Coordinates of C-alpha atoms in Angstrom, one line a residue:
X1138 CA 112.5 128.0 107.5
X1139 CA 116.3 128.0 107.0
X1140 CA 115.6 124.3 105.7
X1141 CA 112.9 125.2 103.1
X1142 CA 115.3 127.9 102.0
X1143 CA 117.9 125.6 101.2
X1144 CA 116.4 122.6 99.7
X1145 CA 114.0 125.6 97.9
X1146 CA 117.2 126.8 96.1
X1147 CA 118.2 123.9 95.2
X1148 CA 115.4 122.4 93.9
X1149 CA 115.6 124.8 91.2
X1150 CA 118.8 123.5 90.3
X1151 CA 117.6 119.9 90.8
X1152 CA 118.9 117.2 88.2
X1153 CA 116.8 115.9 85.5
X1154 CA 117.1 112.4 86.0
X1155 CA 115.7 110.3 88.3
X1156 CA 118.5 108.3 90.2
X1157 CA 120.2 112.0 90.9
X1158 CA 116.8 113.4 92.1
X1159 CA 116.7 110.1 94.5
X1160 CA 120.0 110.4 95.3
X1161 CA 119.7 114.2 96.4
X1162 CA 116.3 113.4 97.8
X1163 CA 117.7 110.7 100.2
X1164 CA 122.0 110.6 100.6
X1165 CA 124.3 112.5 101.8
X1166 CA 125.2 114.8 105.0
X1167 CA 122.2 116.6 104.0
X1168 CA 119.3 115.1 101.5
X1169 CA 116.3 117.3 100.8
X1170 CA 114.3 114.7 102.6
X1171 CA 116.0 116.4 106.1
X1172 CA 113.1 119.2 105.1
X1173 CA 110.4 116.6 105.9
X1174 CA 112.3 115.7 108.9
X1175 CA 112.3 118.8 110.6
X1176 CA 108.5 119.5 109.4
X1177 CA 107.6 116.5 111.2
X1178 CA 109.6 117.5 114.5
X1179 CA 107.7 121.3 114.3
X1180 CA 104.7 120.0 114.1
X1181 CA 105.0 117.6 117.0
X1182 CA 106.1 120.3 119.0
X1183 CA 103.7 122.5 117.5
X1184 CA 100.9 120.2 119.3
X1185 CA 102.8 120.1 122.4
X1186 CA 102.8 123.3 123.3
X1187 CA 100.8 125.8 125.3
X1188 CA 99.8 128.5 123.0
X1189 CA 98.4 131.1 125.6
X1190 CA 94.8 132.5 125.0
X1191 CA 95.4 135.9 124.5
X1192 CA 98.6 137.4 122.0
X1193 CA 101.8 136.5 124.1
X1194 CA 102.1 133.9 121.1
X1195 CA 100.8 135.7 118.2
X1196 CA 104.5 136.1 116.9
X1197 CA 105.4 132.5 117.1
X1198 CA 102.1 131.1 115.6
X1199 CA 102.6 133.6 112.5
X1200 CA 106.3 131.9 112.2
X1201 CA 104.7 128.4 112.5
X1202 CA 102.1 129.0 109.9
X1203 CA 104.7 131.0 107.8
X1204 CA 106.6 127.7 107.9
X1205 CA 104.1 125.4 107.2
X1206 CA 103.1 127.5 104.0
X1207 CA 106.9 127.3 102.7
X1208 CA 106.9 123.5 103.4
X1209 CA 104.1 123.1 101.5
X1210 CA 105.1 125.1 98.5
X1211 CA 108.6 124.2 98.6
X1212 CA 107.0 120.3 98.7
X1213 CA 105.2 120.6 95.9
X1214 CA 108.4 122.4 93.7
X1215 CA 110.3 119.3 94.2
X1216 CA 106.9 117.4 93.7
X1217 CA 105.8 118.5 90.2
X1218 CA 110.0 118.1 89.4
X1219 CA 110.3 114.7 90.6
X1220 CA 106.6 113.5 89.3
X1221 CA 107.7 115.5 85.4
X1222 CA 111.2 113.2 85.3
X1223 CA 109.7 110.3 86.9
X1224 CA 107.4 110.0 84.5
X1225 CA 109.4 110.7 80.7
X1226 CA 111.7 108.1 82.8
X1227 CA 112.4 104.7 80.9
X1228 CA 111.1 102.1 83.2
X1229 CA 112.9 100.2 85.6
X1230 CA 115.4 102.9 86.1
X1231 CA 119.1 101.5 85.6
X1232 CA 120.7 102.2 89.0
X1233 CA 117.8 102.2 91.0
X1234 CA 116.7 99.5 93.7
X1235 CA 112.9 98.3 93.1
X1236 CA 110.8 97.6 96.1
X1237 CA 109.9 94.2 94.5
X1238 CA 113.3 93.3 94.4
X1239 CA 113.6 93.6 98.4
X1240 CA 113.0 89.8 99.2
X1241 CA 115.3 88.4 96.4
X1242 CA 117.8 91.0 96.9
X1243 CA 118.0 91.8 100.8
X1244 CA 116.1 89.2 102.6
X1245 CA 117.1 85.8 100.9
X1246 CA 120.8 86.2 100.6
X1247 CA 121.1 86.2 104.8
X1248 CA 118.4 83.2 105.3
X1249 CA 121.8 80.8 105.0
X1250 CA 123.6 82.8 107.3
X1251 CA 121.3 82.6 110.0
X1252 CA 117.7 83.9 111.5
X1253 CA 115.9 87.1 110.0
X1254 CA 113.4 89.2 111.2
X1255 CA 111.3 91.0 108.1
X1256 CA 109.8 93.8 109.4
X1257 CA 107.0 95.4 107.5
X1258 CA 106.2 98.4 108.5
X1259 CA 103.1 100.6 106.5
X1260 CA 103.9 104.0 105.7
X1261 CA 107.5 104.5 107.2
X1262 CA 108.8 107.0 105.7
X1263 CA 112.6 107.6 103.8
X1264 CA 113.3 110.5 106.3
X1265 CA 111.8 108.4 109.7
X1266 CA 113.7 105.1 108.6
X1267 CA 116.7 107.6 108.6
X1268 CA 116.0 108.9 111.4
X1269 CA 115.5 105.3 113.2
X1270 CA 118.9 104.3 112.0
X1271 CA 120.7 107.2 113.8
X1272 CA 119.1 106.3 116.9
X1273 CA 120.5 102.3 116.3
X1274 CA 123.9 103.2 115.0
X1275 CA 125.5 102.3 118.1
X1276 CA 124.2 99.2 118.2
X1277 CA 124.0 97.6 114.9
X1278 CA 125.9 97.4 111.2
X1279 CA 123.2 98.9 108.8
X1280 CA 122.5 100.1 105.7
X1281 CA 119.3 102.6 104.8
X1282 CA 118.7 102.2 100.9
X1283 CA 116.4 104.4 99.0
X1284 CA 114.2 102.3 96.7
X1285 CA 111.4 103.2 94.2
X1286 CA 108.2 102.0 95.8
X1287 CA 105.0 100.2 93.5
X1288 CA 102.5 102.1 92.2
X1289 CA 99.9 103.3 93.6
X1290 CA 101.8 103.7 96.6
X1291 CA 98.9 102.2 98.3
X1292 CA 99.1 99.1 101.0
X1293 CA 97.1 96.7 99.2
X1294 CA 100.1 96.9 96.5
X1295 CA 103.2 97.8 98.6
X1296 CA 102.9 95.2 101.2
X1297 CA 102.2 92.8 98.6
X1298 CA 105.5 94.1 96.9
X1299 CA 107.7 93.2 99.7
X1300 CA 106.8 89.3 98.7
X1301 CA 108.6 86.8 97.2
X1302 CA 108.4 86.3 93.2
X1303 CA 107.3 89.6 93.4
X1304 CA 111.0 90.3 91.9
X1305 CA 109.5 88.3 88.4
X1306 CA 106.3 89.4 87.3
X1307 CA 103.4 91.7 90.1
X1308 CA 100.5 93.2 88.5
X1309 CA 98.1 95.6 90.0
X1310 CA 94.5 94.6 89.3
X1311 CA 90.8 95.4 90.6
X1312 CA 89.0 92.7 93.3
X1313 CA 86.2 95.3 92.9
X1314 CA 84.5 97.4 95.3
X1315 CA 86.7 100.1 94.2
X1316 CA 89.4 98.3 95.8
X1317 CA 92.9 97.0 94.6
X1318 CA 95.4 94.1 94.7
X1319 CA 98.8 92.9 93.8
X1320 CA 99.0 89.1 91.7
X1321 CA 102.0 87.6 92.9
X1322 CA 103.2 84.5 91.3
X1323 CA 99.7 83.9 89.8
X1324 CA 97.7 84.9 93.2
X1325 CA 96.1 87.6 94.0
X1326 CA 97.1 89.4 97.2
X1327 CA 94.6 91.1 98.6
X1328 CA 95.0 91.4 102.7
X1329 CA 97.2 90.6 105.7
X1330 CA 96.2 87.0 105.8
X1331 CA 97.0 86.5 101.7
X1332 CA 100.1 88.0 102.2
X1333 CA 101.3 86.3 105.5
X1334 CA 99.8 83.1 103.9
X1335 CA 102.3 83.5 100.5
X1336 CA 104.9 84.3 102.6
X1337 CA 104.7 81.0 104.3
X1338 CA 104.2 79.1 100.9
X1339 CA 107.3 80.8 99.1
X1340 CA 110.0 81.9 101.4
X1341 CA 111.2 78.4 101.4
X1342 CA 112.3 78.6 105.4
X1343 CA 110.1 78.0 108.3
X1344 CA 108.3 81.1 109.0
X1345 CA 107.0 83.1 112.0
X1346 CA 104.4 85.8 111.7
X1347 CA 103.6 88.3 114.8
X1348 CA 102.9 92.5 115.1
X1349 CA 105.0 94.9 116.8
X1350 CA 102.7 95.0 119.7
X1351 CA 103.4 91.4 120.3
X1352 CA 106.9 92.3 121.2
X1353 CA 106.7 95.1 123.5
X1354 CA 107.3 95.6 126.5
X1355 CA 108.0 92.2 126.1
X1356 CA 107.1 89.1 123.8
X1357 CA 105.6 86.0 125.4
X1358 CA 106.3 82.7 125.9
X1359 CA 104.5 81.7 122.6
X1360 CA 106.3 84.8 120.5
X1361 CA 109.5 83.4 122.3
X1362 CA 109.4 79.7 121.0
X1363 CA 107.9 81.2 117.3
X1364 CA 111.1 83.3 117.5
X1365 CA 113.3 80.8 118.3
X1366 CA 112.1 77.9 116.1
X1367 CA 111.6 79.6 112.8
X1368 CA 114.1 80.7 110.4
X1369 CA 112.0 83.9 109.1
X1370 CA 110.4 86.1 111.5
X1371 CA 108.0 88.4 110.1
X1372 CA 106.8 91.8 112.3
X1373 CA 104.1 93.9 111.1
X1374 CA 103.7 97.4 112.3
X1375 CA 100.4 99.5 110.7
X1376 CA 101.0 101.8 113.9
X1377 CA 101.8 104.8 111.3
X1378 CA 99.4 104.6 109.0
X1379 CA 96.4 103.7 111.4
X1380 CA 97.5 106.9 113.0
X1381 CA 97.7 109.4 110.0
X1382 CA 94.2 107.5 108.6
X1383 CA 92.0 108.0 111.8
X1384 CA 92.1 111.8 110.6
X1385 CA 92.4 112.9 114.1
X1386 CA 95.6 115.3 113.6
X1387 CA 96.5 115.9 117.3
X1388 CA 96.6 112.8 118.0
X1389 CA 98.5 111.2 114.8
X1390 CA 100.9 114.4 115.4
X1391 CA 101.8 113.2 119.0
X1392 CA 102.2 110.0 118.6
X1393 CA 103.9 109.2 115.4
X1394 CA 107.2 110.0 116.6
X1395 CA 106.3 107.6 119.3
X1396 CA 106.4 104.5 116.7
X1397 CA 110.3 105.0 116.1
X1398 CA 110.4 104.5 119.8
X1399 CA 108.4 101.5 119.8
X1400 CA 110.4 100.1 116.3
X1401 CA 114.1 100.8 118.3
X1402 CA 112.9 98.7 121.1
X1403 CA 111.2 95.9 119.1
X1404 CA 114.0 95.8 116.6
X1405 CA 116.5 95.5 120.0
X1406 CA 114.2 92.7 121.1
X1407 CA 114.8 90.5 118.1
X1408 CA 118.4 91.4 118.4
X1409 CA 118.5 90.1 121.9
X1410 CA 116.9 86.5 121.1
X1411 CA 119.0 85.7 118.3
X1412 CA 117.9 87.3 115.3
X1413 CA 121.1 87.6 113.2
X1414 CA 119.7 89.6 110.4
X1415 CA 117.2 92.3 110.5
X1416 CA 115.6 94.0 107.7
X1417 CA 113.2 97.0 107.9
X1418 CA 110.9 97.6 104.6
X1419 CA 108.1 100.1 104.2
X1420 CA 105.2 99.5 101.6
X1421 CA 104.9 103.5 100.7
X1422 CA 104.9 106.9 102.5
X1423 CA 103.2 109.7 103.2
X1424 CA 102.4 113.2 102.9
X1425 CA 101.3 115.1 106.2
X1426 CA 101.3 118.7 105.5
X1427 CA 98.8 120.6 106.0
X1428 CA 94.9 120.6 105.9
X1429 CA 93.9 121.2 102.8
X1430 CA 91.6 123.5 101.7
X1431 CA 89.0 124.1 98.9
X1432 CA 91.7 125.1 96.6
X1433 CA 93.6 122.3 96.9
X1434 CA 91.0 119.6 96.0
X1435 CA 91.5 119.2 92.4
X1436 CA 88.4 116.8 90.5
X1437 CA 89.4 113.5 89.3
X1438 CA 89.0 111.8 86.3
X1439 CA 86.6 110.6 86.5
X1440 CA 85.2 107.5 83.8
X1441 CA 85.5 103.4 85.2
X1442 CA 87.4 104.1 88.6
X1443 CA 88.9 100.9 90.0
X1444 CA 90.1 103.0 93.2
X1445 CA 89.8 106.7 94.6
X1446 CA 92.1 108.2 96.6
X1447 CA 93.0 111.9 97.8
X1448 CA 96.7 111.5 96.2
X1449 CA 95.5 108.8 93.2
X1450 CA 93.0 107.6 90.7
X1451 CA 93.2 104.2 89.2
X1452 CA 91.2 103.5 86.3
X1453 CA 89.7 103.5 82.9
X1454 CA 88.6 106.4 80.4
X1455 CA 87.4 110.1 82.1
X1456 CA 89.2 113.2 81.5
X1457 CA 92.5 114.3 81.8
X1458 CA 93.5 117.7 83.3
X1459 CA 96.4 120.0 83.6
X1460 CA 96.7 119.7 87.2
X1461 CA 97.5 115.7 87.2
X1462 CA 99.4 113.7 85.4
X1463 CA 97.7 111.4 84.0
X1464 CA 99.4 107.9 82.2
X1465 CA 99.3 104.1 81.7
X1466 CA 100.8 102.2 85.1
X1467 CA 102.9 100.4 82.4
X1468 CA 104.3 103.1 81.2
X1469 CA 105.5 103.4 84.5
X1470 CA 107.0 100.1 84.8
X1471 CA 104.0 98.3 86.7
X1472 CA 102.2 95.6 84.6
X1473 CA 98.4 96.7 84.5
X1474 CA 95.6 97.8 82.0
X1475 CA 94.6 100.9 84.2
X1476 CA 95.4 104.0 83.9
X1477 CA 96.6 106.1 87.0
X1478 CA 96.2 109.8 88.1
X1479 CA 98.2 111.8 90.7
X1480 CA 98.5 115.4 91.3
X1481 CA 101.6 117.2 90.5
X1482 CA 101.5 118.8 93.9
X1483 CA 101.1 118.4 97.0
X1484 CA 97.1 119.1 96.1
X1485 CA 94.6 116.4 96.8
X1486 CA 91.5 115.1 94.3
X1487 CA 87.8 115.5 95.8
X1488 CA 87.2 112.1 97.2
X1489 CA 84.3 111.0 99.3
X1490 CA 85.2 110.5 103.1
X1491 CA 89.0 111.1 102.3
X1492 CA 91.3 112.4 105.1
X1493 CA 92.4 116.2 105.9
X1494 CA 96.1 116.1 106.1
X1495 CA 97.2 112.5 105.8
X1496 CA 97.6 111.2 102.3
X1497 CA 99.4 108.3 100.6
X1498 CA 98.8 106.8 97.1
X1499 CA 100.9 109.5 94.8
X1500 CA 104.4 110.0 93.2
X1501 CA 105.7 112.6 95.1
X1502 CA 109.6 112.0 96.7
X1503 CA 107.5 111.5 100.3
X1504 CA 105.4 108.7 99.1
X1505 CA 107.7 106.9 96.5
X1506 CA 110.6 106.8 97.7
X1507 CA 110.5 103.6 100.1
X1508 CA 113.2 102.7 102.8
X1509 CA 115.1 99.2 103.3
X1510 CA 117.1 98.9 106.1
X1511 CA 119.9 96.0 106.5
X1512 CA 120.4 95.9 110.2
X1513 CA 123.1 93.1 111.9
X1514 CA 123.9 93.3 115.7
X1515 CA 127.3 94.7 116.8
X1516 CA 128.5 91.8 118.9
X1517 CA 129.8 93.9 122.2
X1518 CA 131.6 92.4 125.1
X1519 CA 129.1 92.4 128.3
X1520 CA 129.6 95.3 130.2
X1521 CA 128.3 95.5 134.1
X1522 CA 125.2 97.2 134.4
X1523 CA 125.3 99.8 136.8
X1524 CA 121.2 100.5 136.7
X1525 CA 120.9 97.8 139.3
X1526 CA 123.5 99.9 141.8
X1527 CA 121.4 102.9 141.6
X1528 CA 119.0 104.7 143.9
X1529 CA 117.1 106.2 141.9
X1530 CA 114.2 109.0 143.3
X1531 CA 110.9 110.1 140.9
X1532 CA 109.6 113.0 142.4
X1533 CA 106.0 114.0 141.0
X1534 CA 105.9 117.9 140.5
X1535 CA 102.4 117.8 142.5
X1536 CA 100.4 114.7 144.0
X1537 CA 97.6 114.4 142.2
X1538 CA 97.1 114.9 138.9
X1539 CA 95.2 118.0 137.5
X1540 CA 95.9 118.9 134.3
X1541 CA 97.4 117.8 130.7
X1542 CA 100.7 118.3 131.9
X1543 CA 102.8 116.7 134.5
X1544 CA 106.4 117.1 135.6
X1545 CA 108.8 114.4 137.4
X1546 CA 112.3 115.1 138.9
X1547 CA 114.7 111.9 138.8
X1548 CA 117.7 111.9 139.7
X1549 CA 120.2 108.9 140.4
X1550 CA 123.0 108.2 142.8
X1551 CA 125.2 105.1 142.4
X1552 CA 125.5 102.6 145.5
X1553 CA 128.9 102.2 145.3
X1554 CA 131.7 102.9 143.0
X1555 CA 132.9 100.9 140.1
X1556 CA 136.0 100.7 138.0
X1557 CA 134.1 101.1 134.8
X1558 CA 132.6 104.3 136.5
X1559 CA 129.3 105.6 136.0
X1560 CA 127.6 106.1 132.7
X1561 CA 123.3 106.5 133.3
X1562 CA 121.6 104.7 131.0
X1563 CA 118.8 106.3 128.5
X1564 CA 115.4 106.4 130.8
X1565 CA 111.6 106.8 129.9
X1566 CA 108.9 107.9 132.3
X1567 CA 105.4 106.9 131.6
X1568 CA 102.1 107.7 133.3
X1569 CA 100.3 104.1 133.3
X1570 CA 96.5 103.0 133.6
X1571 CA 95.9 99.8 133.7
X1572 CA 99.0 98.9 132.6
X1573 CA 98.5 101.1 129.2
X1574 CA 100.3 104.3 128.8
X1575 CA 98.3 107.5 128.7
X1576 CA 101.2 109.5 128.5
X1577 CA 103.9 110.9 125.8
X1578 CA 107.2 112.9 127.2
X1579 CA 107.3 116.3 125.9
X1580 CA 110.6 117.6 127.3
X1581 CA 112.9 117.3 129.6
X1582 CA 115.8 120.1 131.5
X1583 CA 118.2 118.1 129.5
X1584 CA 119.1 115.1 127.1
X1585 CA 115.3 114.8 125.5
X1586 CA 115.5 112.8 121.8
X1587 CA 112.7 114.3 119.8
X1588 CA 112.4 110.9 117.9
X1589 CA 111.7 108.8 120.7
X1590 CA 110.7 110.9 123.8
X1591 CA 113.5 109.3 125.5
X1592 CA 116.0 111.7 127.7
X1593 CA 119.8 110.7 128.5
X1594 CA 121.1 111.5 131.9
X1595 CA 124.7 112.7 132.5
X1596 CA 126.4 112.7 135.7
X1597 CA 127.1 115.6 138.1
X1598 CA 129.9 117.6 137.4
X1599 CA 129.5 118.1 141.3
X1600 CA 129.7 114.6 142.4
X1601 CA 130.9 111.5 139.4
X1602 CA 128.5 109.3 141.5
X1603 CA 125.3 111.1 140.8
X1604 CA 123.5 112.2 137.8
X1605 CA 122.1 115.7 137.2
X1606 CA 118.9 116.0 138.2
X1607 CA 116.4 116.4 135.2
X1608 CA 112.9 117.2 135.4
X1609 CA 110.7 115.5 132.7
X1610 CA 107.5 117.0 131.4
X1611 CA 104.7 114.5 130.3
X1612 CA 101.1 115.0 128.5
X1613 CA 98.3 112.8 129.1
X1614 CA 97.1 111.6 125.7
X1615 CA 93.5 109.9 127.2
X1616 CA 90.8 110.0 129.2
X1617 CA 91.5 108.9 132.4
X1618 CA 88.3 106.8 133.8
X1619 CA 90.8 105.5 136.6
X1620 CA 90.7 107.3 140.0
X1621 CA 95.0 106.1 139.9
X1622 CA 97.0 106.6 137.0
X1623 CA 101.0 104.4 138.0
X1624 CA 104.2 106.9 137.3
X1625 CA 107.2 104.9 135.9
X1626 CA 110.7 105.4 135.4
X1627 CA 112.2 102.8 132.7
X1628 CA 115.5 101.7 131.5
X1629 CA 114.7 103.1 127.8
X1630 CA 116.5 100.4 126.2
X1631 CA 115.6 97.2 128.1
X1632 CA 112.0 98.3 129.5
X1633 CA 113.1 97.5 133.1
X1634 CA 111.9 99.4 135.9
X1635 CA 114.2 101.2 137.7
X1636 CA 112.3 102.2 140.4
X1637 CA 109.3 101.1 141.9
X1638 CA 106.5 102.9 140.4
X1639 CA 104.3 105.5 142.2
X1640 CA 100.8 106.0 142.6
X1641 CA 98.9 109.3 141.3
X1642 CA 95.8 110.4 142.3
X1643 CA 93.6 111.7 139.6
X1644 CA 91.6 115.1 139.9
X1645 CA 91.1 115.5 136.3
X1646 CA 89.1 113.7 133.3
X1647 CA 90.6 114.8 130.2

C-alpha cells in the first residue's frame, strides 16, 4: 500500500499533457506503472498461499483486500486523468512513439545489419516488458520504449499495427459479426494467418513465422533451419492473453508471471542461433484488478455496435453518458467512421459473456501504453561451465506425492576445483507428466525471482565448493491422471538437466 500511496499523491499533481503523463507513467527509477507491478506480484502470491480455515489469517486477508481496493481506486484516478488529456490531445502527439511506426522505425533499420527476430507478444504489458528487461540486462544491450498503442486496444487492431505500411495510412473497420479489423496497405487484416501472410508480402526479407512454444525447451530441426535461413524471424506468444481470457482467475494469476520465464528463455534461444537483433512488441495491455461487481458495470451506448467489449464500444449513434467518454476514433488520431466508447475508470460496460477481472480494449495507462523492446546480445568471452563438474542431490520432502504442495532440497558440491572458482548457475525444478509441467515454484529458502519462479544458488560460506542448500516449494497446477509425476532440476538458463530426474509416486488427484 506504500506504492498506491505514492503514485496516489502524485497523481494528483500529475501533468496535463500527455508525453509527461507517459513519461511519469513508464521512465525513470520509479514510474507509476511500478504500482501495477507490485499488484501483479500480490496477487500471484495472494493465490499461492495457504490461507488457514479458521481466523489465524483474518488480519492479512483484510490487508490484501484493503490493497486491492486502493489499487483499484488509485487505477482509476490516474485512469480518468490520463483518458481526460489523452483525449483534448492533438493527435499524433509530437514526442511520442506510435505503435504503427514500430516496423519502420525499430525493425527495418537492423534487417541490413543482420538477422531479427520480431516477437509479438498479445497483451504484454509496459510494467511486465520492464520487468523482462531487468531479468536480461546482463545479457543483452536494450532499450524498453513506451509507445501509444491503436485504438481499440484490441488484437484484431494491435497485431495488425505492428505491420509494415502500417506507419502510412491503418484504418479500423467492421468485417461484421460484431467483430473488427485493421486495413493495411489496402488489405484488410483480420487474423493470424492475414497478418503472418502481409508480413511475408511486405517486409521485403525472407521471412520465418513460428510461436513461442515452438522454441521451448528447445526448437526443432525444422525451427532450426527456418531460423537459420531467413532474415526475419517472427515469434508469436498469445500465452498472456489466452490466460487472462479463459476467465479462470487462479489459474491466469499463477501462471502469468510464468510467461516472462518462458519469453527470457525463448528470447535467449534466438540469441544463441544467431539472431543479431531482437525486438519485443505488444499489440495492447491489460487491466486485471479486481472482479467487478454490479456497480461497476456501466450500460453502453448502445445504437449500430460494430464491436462490444467490457473496456470499449465501437460504433455508430446510441447515447452518450457521463460515465464514458465518448468520441470519434479520428479525433483520436485513428482513421475510421465509428465512434468509440471507454470508461473513465477502471469500471467495465455490461457485455454479454464478458470476462470478470481481465479486460483489454480501453485507454487507461495499463492498456495504451504499449512496450518495444530493442534487444542485441552482449558478445561475452566463453566462460567454462562448472554445471557439468557438479554433484548435484534433489531430495523430495516426502516420496509420494499427496497434496498441492511439494518441497525439494538441492544442494550442489563441485567435483573439483577451478581457477575461475565456483559460481551456481540459476536452477528451475519442475514436477513433469508426460513430459508437460504440472508444476509452478512458489518459493524457495533463498534466491526465488518472483518474475520467473527461478531461484539462484550461492555458495557455502562453510565450504567455497558447495552451495547452500535451498529447499524449493512447488504447487501442482493439474490434474494428475498419471500414477508418476518426473521431478527435475534445470539449468534455468539453458534448460539442461542437471541431474537425473526422479520418479514420484502419486497419492493424490487434484
Amino acid at each position: 500500500m506504500l506504492e498506491t500511496d505514492r503514485v496516489g499523491k502524485e497523481v494528483r499533481k500529475a501533468p496535463n499533457t500527455v508525453p509527461a503523463l507517459v513519461k511519469a507513467y513508464a521512465d525513470g527509477d520509479a514510474p507509476w506503472c511500478l504500482l501495477d507491478t507490485h499488484h501483479r506480484h500480490m496477487e500471484s502470491r495472494k493465490y499461492n498461499f495457504e490461507f488457514d480455515a479458521g481466523t489465524d489469517h483474518h488480519g492479512l486477508e483484510q490487508v490484501i483486500t484493503r490493497a486491492e481496493q486502493r489499487y483499484t481506486e488509485v487505477g482509476s484516478e490516474l485512469a480518468r486523468h490520463f483518458i481526460t488529456q489523452f483525449s483534448k490531445a492533438k493527435h499524433p502527439i509530437r514526442g511520442l512513439l506510435r505503435q504503427r511506426d514500430f516496423f519502420e522505425k525499430q525493425v527495418k533499420p537492423h534487417l541490413v545489419e543482420g538477422k531479427v527476430a520480431y516477437v509479438w507478444v498479445d497483451a504484454l504489458r509496459f510494467e511486465m516488458a520492464r520487468e523482462l528487461c531487468r531479468l536480461l540486462a546482463d545479457d543483452f544491450k536494450l532499450e524498453c520504449q513506451p509507445a501509444i498503442g491503436t485504438m481499440p486496444t484490441i488484437t484484431e487492431i494491435g497485431m495488425a499495427a505492428l505491420l509494415p505500411k502500417a506507419h502510412e495510412a491503418a484504418k479500423v473497420v467492421s468485417v461484421g459479426g460484431g467483430k473488427l479489423a485493421l486495413e493495411v496497405g489496402g488489405k484488410v487484416i483480420k487474423d493470424r494467418k492475414d497478418r503472418v501472410a502481409f508480413l511475408k508480402e511486405h517486409a521485403g526479407v525472407p521471412v520465418f513465422d513460428a510461436k513461442l512454444d515452438d522454441l521451448l525447451p528447445k526448437p526443432t530441426r525444422k525451427v532450426k533451419d527456418g531460423i537459420q535461413n531467413n532474415q526475419l524471424i517472427l515469434i508469436t506468444s498469445q500465452e498472456i492473453d489466452e490466460l487472462g481470457e479463459a476467465d479462470n482467475m487462479a489459474q491466469a494469476r499463477l501462471q502469468i508471471d510464468g510467461v516472462l520465464g518462458h519469453l527470457r528463455r525463448g528470447v535467449r534461444i534466438l540469441a544463441d542461433h544467431g539472431v543479431k537483433t531482437i525486438v519485443l512488441a505488444a499489440d495492447h495491455g491489460h487491466l486485471f484488478a479486481e472482479e467487478i461487481g454490479e456497480d461497476m458495470k456501466i450500460e453502453s451506448p448502445g445504437g449500430k455496435v460494430e464491436d462490444l467489449h467490457r473496456r470499449v464500444w465501437v460504433g455508430i449513434g446510441g447515447n452518450s453518458e457521463p460515465s464514458y467518454l465518448r468520441t470519434s476514433l479520428a479525433s483520436l488520431g485513428v482513421e475510421s467512421e465509428f465512434d468509440i466508447a471507454t470508461p473513465w475508470t477502471f469500471a467495465a460496460f455490461k457485455s454479454k459473456g464478458g470476462g470478470r477481472a481481465y479486460f483489454h480494449g480501453g485507454l487507461s495507462p495499463q492498456e495504451l501504453i504499449v512496450p518495444v523492446v530493442v534487444l542485441q546480445s552482449l558478445a561475452r568471452g566463453a566462460t567454462p561451465s562448472t554445471s557439468s563438474s557438479v554433484h548435484w542431490r534433489v531430495m523430495p520432502g516426502t516420496k509420494q506425492l499427496t497434496t498441492r504442495l511439494f518441497s525439494v532440497q538441492i544442494e550442489g558440491t563441485q567435483s573439483k576445483s577451478s581457477l575461475f572458482g565456483f559460481e551456481p548457475p540459476k536452477v528451475r525444478v519442475e514436477l513433469r507428466a508426460n513430459r508437460t509441467s504440472v508444476s509452478i515454484p512458489v518459493s524457495a529458502s533463498y534466491g526465488f525471482e518472483d518474475a520467473t519462479g527461478e531461484v539462484a544458488l550461492r555458495v557455502s560460506a562453510d565450504d567455497p565448493r558447495r552451495t547452500e542448500s535451498n529447499t524449493v516449494a512447488l504447487m501442482l497446477m493439474d490434474e494428475i491422471s498419471q500414477k508418476t509425476v518426473g521431478l527435475y532440476l534445470l539449468d534455468a538458463i539453458t534448460g539442461v538437466e542437471l541431474a537425473p530426474p526422479l520418479t514420484i509416486e502419486v497419492a493424490i488427484s487434484i
